[in-house]
PDB file of C-alpha atoms and ligand atoms in Angstrom:
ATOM      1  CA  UNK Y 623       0.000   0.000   0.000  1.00  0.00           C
ATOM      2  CA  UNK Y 624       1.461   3.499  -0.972  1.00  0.00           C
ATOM      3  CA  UNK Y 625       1.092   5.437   2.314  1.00  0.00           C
ATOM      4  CA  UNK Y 626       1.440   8.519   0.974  1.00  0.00           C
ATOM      5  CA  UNK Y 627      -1.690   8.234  -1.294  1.00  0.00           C
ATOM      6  CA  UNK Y 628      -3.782   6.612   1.018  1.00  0.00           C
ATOM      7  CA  UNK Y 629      -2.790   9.320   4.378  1.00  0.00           C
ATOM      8  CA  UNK Y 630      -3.677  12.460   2.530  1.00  0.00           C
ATOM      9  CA  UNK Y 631      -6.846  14.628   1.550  1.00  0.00           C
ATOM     10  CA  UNK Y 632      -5.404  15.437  -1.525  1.00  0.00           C
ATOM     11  CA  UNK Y 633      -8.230  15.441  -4.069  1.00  0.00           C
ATOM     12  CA  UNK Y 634      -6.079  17.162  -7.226  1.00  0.00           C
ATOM     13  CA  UNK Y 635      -7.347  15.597 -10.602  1.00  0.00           C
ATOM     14  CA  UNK Y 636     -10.668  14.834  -9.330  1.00  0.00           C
ATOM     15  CA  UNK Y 637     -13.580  16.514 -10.192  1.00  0.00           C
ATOM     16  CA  UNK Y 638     -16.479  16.238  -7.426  1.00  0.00           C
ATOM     17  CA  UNK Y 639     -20.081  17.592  -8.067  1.00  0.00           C
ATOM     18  CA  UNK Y 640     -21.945  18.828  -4.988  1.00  0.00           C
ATOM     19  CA  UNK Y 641     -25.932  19.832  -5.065  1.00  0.00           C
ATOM     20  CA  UNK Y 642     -26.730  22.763  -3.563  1.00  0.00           C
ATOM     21  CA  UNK Y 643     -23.346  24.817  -3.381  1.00  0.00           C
ATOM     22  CA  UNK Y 644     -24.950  28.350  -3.744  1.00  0.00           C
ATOM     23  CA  UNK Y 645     -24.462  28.483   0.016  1.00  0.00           C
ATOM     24  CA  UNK Y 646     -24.307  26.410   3.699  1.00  0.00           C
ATOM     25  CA  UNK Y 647     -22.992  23.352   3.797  1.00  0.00           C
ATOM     26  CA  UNK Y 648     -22.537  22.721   0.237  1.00  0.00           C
ATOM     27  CA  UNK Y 649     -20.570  26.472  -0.770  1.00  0.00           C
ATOM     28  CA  UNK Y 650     -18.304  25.121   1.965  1.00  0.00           C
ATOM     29  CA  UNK Y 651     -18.038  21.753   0.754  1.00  0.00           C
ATOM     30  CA  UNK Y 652     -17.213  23.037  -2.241  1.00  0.00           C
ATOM     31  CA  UNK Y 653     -14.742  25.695  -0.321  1.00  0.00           C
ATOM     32  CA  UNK Y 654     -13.191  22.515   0.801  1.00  0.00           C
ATOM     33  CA  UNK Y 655     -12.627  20.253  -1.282  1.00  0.00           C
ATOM     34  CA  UNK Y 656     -11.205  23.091  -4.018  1.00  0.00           C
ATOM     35  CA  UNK Y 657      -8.403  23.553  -1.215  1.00  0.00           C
ATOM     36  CA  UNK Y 658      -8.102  20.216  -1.569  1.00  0.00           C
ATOM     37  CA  UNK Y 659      -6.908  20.266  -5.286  1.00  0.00           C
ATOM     38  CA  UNK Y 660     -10.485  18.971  -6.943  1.00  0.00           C
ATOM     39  CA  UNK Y 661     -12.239  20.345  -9.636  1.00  0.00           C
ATOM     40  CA  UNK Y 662     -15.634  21.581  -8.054  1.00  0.00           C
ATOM     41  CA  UNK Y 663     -19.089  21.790  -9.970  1.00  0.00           C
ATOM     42  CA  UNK Y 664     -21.013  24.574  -7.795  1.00  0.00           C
ATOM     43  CA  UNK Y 665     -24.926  22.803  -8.449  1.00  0.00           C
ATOM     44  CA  UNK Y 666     -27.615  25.565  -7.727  1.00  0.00           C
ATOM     45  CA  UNK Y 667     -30.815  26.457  -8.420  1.00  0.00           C
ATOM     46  CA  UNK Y 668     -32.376  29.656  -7.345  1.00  0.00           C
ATOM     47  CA  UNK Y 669     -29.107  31.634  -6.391  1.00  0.00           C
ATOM     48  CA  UNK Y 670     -27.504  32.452  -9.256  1.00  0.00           C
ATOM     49  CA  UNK Y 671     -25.583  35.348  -8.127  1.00  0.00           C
ATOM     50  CA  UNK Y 672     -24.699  33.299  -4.514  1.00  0.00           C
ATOM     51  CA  UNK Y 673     -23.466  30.562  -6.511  1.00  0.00           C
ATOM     52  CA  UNK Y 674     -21.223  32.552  -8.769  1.00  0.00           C
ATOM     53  CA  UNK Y 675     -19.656  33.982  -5.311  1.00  0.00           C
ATOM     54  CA  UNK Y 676     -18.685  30.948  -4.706  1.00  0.00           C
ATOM     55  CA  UNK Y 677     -16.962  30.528  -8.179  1.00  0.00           C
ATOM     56  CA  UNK Y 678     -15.227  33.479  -7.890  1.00  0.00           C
ATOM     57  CA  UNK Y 679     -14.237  32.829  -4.778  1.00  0.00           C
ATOM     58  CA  UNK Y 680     -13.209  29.765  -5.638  1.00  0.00           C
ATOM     59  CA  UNK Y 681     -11.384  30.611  -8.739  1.00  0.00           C
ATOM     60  CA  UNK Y 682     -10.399  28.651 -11.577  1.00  0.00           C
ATOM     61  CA  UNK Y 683     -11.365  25.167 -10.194  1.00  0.00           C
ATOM     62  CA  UNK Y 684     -14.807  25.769 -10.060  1.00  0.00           C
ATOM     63  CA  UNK Y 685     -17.863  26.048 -12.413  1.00  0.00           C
ATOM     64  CA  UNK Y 686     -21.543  26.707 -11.531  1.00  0.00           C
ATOM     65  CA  UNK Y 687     -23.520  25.031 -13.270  1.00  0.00           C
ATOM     66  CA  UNK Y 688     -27.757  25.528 -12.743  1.00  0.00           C
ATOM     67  CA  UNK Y 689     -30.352  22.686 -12.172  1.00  0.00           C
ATOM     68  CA  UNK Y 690     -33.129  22.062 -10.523  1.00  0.00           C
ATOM     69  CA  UNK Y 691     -31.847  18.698  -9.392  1.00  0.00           C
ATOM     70  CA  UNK Y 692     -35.639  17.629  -7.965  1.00  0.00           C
ATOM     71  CA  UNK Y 693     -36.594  17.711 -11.768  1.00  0.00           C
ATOM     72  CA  UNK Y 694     -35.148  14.250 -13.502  1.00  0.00           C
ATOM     73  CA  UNK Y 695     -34.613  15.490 -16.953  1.00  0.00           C
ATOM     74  CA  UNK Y 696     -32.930  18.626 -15.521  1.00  0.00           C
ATOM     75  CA  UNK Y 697     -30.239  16.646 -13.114  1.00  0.00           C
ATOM     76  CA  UNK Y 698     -29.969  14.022 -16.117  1.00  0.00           C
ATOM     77  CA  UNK Y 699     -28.643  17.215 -18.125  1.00  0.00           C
ATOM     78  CA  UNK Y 700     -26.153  18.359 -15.214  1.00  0.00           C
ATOM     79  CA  UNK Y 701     -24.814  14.715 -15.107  1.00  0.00           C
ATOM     80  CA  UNK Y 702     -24.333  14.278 -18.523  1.00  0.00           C
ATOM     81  CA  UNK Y 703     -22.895  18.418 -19.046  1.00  0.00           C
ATOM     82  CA  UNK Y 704     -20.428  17.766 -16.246  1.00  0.00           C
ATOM     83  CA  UNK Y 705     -18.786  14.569 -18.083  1.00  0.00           C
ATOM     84  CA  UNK Y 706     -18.756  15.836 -21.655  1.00  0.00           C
ATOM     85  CA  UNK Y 707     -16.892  18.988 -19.632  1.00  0.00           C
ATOM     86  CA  UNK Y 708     -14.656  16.994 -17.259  1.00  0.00           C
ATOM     87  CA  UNK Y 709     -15.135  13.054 -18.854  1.00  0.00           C
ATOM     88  CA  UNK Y 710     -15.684  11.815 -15.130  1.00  0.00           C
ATOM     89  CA  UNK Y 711     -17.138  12.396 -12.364  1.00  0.00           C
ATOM     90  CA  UNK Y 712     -14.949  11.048  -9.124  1.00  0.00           C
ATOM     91  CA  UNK Y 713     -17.399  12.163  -6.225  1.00  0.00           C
ATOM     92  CA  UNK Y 714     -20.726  12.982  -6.330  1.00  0.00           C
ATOM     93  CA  UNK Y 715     -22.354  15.015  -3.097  1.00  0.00           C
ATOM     94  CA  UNK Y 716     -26.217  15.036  -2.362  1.00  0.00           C
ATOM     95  CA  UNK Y 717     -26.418  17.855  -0.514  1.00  0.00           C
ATOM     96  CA  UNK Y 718     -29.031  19.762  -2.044  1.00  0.00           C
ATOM     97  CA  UNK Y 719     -32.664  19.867   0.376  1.00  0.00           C
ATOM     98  CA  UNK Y 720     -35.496  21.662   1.869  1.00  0.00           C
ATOM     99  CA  UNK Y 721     -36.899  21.750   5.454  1.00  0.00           C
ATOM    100  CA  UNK Y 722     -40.500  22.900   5.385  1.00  0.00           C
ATOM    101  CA  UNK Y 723     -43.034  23.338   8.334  1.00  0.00           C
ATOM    102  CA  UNK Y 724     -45.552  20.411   7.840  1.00  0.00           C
ATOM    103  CA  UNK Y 725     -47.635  19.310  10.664  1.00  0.00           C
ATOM    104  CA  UNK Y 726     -49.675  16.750  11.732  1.00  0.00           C
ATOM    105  CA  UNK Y 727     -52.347  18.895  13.044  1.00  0.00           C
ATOM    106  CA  UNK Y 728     -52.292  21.130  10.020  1.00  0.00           C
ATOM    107  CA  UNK Y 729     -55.826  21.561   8.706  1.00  0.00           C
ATOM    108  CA  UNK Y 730     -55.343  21.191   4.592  1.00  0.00           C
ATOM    109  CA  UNK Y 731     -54.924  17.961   3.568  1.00  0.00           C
ATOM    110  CA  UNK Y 732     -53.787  18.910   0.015  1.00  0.00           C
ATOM    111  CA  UNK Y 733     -50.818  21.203   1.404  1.00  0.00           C
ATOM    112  CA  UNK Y 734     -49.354  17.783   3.761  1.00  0.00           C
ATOM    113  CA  UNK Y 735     -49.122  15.737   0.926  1.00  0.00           C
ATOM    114  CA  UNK Y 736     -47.611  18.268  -1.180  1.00  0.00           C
ATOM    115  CA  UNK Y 737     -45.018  18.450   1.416  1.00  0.00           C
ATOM    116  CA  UNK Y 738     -44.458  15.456   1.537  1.00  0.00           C
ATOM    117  CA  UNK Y 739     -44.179  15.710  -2.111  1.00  0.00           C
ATOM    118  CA  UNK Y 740     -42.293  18.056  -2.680  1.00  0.00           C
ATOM    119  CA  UNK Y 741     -39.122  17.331   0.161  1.00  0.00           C
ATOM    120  CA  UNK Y 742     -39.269  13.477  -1.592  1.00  0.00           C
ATOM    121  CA  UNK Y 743     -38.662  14.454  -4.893  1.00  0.00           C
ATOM    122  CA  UNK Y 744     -35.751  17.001  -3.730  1.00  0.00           C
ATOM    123  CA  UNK Y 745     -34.285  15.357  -0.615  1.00  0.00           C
ATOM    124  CA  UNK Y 746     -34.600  11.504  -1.538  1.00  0.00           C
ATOM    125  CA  UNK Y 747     -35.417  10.915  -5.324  1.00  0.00           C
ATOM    126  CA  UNK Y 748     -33.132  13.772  -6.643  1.00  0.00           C
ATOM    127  CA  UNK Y 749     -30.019  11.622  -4.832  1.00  0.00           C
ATOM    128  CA  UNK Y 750     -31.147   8.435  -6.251  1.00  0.00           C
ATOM    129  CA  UNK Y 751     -31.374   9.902  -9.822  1.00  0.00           C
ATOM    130  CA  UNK Y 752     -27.679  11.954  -9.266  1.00  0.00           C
ATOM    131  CA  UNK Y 753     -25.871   8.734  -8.059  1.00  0.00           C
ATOM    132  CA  UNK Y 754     -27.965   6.451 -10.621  1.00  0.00           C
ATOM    133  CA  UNK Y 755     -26.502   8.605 -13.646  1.00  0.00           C
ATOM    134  CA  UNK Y 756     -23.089   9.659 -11.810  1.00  0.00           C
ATOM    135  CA  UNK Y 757     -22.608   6.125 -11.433  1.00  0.00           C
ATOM    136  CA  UNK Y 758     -23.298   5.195 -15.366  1.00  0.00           C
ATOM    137  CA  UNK Y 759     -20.137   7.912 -15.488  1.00  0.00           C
ATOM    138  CA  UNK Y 760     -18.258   6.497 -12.391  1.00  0.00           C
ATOM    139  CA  UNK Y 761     -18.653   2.814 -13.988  1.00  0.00           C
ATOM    140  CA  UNK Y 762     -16.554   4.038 -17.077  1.00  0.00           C
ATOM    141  CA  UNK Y 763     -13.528   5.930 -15.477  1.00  0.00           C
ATOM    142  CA  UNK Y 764     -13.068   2.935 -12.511  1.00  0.00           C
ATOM    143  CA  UNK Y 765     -14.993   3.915  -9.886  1.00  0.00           C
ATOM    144  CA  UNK Y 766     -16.015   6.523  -7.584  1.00  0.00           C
ATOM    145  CA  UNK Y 767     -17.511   8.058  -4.459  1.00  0.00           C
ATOM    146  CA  UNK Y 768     -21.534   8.678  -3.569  1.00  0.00           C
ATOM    147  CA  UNK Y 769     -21.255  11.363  -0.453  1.00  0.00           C
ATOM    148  CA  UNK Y 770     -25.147  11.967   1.133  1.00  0.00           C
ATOM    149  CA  UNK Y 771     -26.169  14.441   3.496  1.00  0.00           C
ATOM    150  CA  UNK Y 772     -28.756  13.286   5.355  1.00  0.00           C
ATOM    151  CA  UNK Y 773     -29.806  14.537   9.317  1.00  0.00           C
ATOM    152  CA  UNK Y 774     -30.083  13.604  13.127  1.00  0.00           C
ATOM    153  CA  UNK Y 775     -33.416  13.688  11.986  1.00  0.00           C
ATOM    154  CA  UNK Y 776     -33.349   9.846   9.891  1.00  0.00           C
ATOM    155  CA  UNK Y 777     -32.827   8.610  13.686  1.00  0.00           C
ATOM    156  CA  UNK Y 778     -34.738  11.327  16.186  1.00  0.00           C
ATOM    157  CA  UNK Y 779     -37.670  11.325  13.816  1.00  0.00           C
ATOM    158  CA  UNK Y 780     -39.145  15.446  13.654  1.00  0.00           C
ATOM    159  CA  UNK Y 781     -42.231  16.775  15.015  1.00  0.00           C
ATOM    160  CA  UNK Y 782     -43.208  19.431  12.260  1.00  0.00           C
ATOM    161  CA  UNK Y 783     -40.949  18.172   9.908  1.00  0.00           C
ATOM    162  CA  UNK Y 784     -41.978  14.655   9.585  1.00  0.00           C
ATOM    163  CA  UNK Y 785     -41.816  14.141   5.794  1.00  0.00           C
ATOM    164  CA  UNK Y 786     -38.456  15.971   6.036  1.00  0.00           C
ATOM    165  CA  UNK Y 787     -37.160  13.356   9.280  1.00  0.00           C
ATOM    166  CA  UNK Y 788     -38.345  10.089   6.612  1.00  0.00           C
ATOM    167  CA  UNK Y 789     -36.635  11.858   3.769  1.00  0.00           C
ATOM    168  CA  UNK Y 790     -33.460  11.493   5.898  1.00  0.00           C
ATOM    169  CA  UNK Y 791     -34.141   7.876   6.972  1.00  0.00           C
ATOM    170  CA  UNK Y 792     -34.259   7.322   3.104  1.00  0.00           C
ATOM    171  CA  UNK Y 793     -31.048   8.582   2.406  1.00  0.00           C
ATOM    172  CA  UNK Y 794     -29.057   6.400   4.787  1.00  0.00           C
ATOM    173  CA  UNK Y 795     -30.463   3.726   3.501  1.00  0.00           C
ATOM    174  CA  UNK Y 796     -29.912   4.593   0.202  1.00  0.00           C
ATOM    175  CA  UNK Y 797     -26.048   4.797   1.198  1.00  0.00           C
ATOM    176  CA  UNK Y 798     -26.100   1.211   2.481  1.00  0.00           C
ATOM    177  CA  UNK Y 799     -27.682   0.390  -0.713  1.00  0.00           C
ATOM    178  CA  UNK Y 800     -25.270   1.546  -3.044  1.00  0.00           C
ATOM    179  CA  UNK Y 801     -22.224   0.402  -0.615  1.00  0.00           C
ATOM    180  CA  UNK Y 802     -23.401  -3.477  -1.093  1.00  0.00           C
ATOM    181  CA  UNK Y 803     -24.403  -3.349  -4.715  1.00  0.00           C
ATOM    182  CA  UNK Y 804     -22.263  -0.890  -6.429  1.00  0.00           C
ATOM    183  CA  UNK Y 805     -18.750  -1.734  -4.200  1.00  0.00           C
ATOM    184  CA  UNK Y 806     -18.077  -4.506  -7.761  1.00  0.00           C
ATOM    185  CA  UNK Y 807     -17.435  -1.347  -9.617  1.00  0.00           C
ATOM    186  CA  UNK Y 808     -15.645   0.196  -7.004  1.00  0.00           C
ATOM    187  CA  UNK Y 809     -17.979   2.678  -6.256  1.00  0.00           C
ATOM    188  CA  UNK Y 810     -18.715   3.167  -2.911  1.00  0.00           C
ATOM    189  CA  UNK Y 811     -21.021   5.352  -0.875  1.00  0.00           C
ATOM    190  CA  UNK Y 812     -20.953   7.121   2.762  1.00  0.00           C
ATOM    191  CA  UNK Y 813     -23.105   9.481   4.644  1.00  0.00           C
ATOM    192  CA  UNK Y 814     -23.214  12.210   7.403  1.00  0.00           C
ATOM    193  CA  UNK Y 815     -26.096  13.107   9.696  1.00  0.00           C
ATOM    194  CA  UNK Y 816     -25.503  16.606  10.661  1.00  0.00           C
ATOM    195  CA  UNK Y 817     -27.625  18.587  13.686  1.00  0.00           C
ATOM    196  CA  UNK Y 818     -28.174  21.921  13.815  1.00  0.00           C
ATOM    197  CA  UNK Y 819     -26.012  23.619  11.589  1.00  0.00           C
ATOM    198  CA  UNK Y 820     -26.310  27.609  11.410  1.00  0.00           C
ATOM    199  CA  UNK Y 821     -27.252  28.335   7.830  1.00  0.00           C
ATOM    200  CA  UNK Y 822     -30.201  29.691   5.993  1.00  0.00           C
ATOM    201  CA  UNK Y 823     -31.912  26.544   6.362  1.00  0.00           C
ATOM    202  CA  UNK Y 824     -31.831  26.216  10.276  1.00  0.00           C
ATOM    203  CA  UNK Y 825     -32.159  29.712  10.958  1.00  0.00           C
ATOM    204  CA  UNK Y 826     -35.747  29.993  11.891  1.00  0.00           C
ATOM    205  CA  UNK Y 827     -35.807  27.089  14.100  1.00  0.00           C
ATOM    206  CA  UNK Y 828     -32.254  28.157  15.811  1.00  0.00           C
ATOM    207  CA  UNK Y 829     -34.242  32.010  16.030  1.00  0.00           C
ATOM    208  CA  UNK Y 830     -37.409  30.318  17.520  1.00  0.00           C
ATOM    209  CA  UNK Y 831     -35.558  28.003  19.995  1.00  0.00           C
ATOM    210  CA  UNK Y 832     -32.136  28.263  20.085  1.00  0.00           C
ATOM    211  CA  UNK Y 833     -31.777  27.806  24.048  1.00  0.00           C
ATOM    212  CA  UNK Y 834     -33.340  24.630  24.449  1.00  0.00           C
ATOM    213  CA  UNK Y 835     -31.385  23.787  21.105  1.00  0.00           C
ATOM    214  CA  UNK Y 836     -28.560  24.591  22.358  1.00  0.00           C
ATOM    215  CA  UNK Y 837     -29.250  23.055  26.141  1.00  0.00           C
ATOM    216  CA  UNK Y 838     -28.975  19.635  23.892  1.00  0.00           C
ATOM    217  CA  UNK Y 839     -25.582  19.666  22.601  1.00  0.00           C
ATOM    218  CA  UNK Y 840     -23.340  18.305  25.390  1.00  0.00           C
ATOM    219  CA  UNK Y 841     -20.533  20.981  23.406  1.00  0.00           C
ATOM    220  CA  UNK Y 842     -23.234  23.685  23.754  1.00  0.00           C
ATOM    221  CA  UNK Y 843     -22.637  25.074  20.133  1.00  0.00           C
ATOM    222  CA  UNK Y 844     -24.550  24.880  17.132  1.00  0.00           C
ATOM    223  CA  UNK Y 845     -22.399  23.186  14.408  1.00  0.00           C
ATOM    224  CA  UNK Y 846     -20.775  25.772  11.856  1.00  0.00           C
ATOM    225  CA  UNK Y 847     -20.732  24.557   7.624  1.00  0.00           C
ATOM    226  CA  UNK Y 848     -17.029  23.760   8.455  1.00  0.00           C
ATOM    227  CA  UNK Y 849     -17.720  21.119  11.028  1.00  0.00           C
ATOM    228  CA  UNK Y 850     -19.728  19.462   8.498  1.00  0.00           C
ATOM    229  CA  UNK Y 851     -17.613  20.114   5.095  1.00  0.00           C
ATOM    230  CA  UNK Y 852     -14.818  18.950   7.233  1.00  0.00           C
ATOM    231  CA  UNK Y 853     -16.284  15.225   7.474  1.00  0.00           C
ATOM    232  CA  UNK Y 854     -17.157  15.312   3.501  1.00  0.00           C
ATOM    233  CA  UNK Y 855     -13.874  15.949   2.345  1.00  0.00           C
ATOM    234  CA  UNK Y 856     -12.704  13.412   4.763  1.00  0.00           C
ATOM    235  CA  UNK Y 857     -15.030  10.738   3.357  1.00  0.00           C
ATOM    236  CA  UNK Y 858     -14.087  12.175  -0.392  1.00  0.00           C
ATOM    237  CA  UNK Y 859     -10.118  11.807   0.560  1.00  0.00           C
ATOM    238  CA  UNK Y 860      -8.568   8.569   0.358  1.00  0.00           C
ATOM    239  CA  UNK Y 861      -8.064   8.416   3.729  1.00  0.00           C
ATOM    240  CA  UNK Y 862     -11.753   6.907   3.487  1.00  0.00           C
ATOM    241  CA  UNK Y 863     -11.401   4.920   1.014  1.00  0.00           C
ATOM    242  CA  UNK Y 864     -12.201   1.744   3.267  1.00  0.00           C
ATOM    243  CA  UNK Y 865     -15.534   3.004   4.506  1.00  0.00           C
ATOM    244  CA  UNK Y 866     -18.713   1.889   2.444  1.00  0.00           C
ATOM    245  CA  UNK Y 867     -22.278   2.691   4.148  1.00  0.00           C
ATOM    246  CA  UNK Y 868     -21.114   4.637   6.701  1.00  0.00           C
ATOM    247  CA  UNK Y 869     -23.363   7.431   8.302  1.00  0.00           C
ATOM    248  CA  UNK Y 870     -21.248   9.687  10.350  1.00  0.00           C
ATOM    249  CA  UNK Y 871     -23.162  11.575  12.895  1.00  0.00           C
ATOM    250  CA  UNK Y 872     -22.308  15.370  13.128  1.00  0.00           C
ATOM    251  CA  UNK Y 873     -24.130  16.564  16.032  1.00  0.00           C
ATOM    252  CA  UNK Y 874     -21.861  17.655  18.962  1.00  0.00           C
ATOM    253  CA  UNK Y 875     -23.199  14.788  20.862  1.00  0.00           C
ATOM    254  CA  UNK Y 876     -26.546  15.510  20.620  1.00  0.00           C
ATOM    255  CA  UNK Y 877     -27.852  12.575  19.623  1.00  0.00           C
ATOM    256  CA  UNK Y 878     -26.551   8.950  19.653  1.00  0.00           C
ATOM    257  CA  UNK Y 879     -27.945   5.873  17.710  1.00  0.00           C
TER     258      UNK Y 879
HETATM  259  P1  LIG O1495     -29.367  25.771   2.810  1.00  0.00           P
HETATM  260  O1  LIG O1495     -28.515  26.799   3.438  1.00  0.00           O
HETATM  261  O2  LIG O1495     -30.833  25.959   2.764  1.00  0.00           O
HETATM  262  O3  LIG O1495     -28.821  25.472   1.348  1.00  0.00           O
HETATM  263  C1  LIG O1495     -29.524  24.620   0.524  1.00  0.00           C
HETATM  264  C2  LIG O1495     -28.868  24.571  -0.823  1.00  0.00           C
HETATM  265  O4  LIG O1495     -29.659  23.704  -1.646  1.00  0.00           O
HETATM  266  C3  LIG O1495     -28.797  25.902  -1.509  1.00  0.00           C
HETATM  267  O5  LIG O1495     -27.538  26.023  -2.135  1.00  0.00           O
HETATM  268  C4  LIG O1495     -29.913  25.835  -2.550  1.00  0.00           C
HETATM  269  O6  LIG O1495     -29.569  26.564  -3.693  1.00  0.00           O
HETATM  270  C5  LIG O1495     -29.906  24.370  -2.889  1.00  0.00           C
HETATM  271  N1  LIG O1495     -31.149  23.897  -3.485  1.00  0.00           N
HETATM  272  C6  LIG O1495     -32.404  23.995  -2.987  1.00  0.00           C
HETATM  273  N2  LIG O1495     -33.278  23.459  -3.845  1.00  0.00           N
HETATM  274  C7  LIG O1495     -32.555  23.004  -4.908  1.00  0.00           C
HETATM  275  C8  LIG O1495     -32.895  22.354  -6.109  1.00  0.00           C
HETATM  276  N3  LIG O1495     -34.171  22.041  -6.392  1.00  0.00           N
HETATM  277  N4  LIG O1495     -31.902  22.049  -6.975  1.00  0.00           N
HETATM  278  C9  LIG O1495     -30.619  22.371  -6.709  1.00  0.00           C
HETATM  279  N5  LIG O1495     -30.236  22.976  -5.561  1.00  0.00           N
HETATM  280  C10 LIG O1495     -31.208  23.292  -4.681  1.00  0.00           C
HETATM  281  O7  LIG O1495     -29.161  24.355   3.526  1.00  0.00           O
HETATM  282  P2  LIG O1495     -27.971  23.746   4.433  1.00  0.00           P
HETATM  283  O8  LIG O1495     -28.337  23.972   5.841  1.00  0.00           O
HETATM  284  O9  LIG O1495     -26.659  24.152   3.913  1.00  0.00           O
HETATM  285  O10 LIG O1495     -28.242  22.197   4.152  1.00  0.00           O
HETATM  286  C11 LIG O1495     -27.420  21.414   3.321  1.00  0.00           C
HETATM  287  C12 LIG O1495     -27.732  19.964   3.629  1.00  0.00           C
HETATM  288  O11 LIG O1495     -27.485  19.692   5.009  1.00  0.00           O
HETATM  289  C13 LIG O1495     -29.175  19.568   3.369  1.00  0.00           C
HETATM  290  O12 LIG O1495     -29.218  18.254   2.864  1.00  0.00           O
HETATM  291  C14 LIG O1495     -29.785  19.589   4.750  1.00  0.00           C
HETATM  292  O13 LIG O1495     -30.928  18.769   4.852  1.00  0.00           O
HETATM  293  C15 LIG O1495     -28.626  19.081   5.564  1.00  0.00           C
HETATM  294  N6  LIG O1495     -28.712  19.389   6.986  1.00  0.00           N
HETATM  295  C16 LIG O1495     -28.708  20.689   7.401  1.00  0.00           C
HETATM  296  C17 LIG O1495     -28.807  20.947   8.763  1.00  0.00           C
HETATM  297  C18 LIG O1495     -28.818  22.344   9.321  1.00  0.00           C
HETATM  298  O14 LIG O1495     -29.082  22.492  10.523  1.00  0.00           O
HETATM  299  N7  LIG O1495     -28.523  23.362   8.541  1.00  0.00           N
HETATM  300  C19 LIG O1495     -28.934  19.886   9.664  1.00  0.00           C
HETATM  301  C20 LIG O1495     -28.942  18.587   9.191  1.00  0.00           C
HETATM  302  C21 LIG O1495     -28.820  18.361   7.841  1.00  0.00           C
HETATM  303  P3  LIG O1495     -30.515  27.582  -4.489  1.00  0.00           P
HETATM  304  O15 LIG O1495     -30.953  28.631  -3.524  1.00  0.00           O
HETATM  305  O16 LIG O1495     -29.637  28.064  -5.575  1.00  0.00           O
HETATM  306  O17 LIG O1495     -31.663  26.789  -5.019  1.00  0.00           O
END
């Protein structure tokens, strides 16, 4: 085994496609794993200009490129763009997904199944298309990585958020899907379960209750985008190279399975 290779983070010739890198945890993925020498496709849909931020940030490594990755033709045309551009794809990250106030004791019947709707085709079947066509990609070049970003929430189960908390569930199980049938063509697939992170997506919730949040965490801090994008590139890097199905839990302590 060549040590160096294997106790490094060094990503350089890879090219790694993250979902939802306008901002949070996936603009610092991205942040990350740039540093780290790869060749970053900034996904977005709605924030153009935040996404291009990131680019330019970035610099040279990176490209934005726009889909709405819930739609299937749409993410089918970002898969297929980012290997006639780069001719592989080396790690894919499902990052992109929404968090939406749904409740059991809601009154309109037509808005909780839209909900659930709605967070299934972005947070569950959007990662199942990616890594389905990624994989078609990943087949041809030798192999590759599948990196999900699921919650606490696939164990704790949510109160408001229930659709959101199975959407979660899915995704870990999705990971120890692909890590028994897809580890043949050397892909493999891992997954972290972040708490409460402070981005745009949290923010209400940490606004509404951040105390008892807070009283929680055993580390009594709410988890910044580096704490997570830290693990990613971790699982990306072949320093990881021997985990397959792996959820890593990214909560402070807040939660154990
Ligand atoms: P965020 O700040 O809300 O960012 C979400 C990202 O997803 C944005 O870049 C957004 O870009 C993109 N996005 C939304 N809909 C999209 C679509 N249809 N197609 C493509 N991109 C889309 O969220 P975050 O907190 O960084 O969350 C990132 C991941 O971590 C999510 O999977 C989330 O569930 C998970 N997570 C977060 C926390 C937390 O406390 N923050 C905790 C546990 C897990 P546009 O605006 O350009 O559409």
């Amino acid at each position: 085994m060549d040590v160096k290779t294997n106790a490094t983070l060094d990503l350089g010739g890879k090219t790694v496609v993250i979902t939802g890198a306008s901002r949070g945890i996936g603009a610092e993925t991205a942040r990350r794993m740039a540093a780290a020498g790869a060749r970053v496709v900034v996904n977005y849909h709605g924030s153009e200009a935040a996404a291009n931020a990131v680019v330019k940030e970035i610099g040279d490594q990176a490209i934005a490129m726009r889909a709405d990755v819930a739609d299937p033709a749409a993410v089918k045309r970002l898969i297929e763009a980012v290997v006639t551009r780069f001719g592989s794809i080396d790690v894919l990250v499902n990052n992109a997904a929404i968090f939406e106030y749904n409740p059991f004791d809601g009154d309109d019947y037509e808005a909780w199944q839209n909900g659930w709707r709605r967070t299934f085709d972005l947070n569950v079947f959007a990662a199942a298309n990616a890594a389905w066509l990624a994989m078609r990609a990943m087949r041809q070049s030798g192999g590759g990585k599948i990196i999900n970003v699921a919650s606490r929430a696939a164990w704790r189960g949510e109160t408001e958020f229930a659709d959101y908390g199975a959407s979660k569930a899915a995704l870990v199980n999705l990971t120890r899907s692909i890590a028994r049938a897809c580890a043949k063509d050397n892909i493999v697939a891992s997954c972290v379960a972040p708490g409460f992170i402070e981005t745009e997506m949290a923010k209400p919730e940490l606004e509404a209750h951040r105390e008892e949040i807070l009283s929680q965490i055993p580390l009594r801090r709410v988890g910044s985008v580096g704490d997570v994008a830290g693990v990613i590139l971790f699982l990306a890097s072949p320093m990881a190279d021997y985990l397959n199905g792996v959820t890593i839990d990214i909560n402070g302590g807040s939660w154990f399975q």
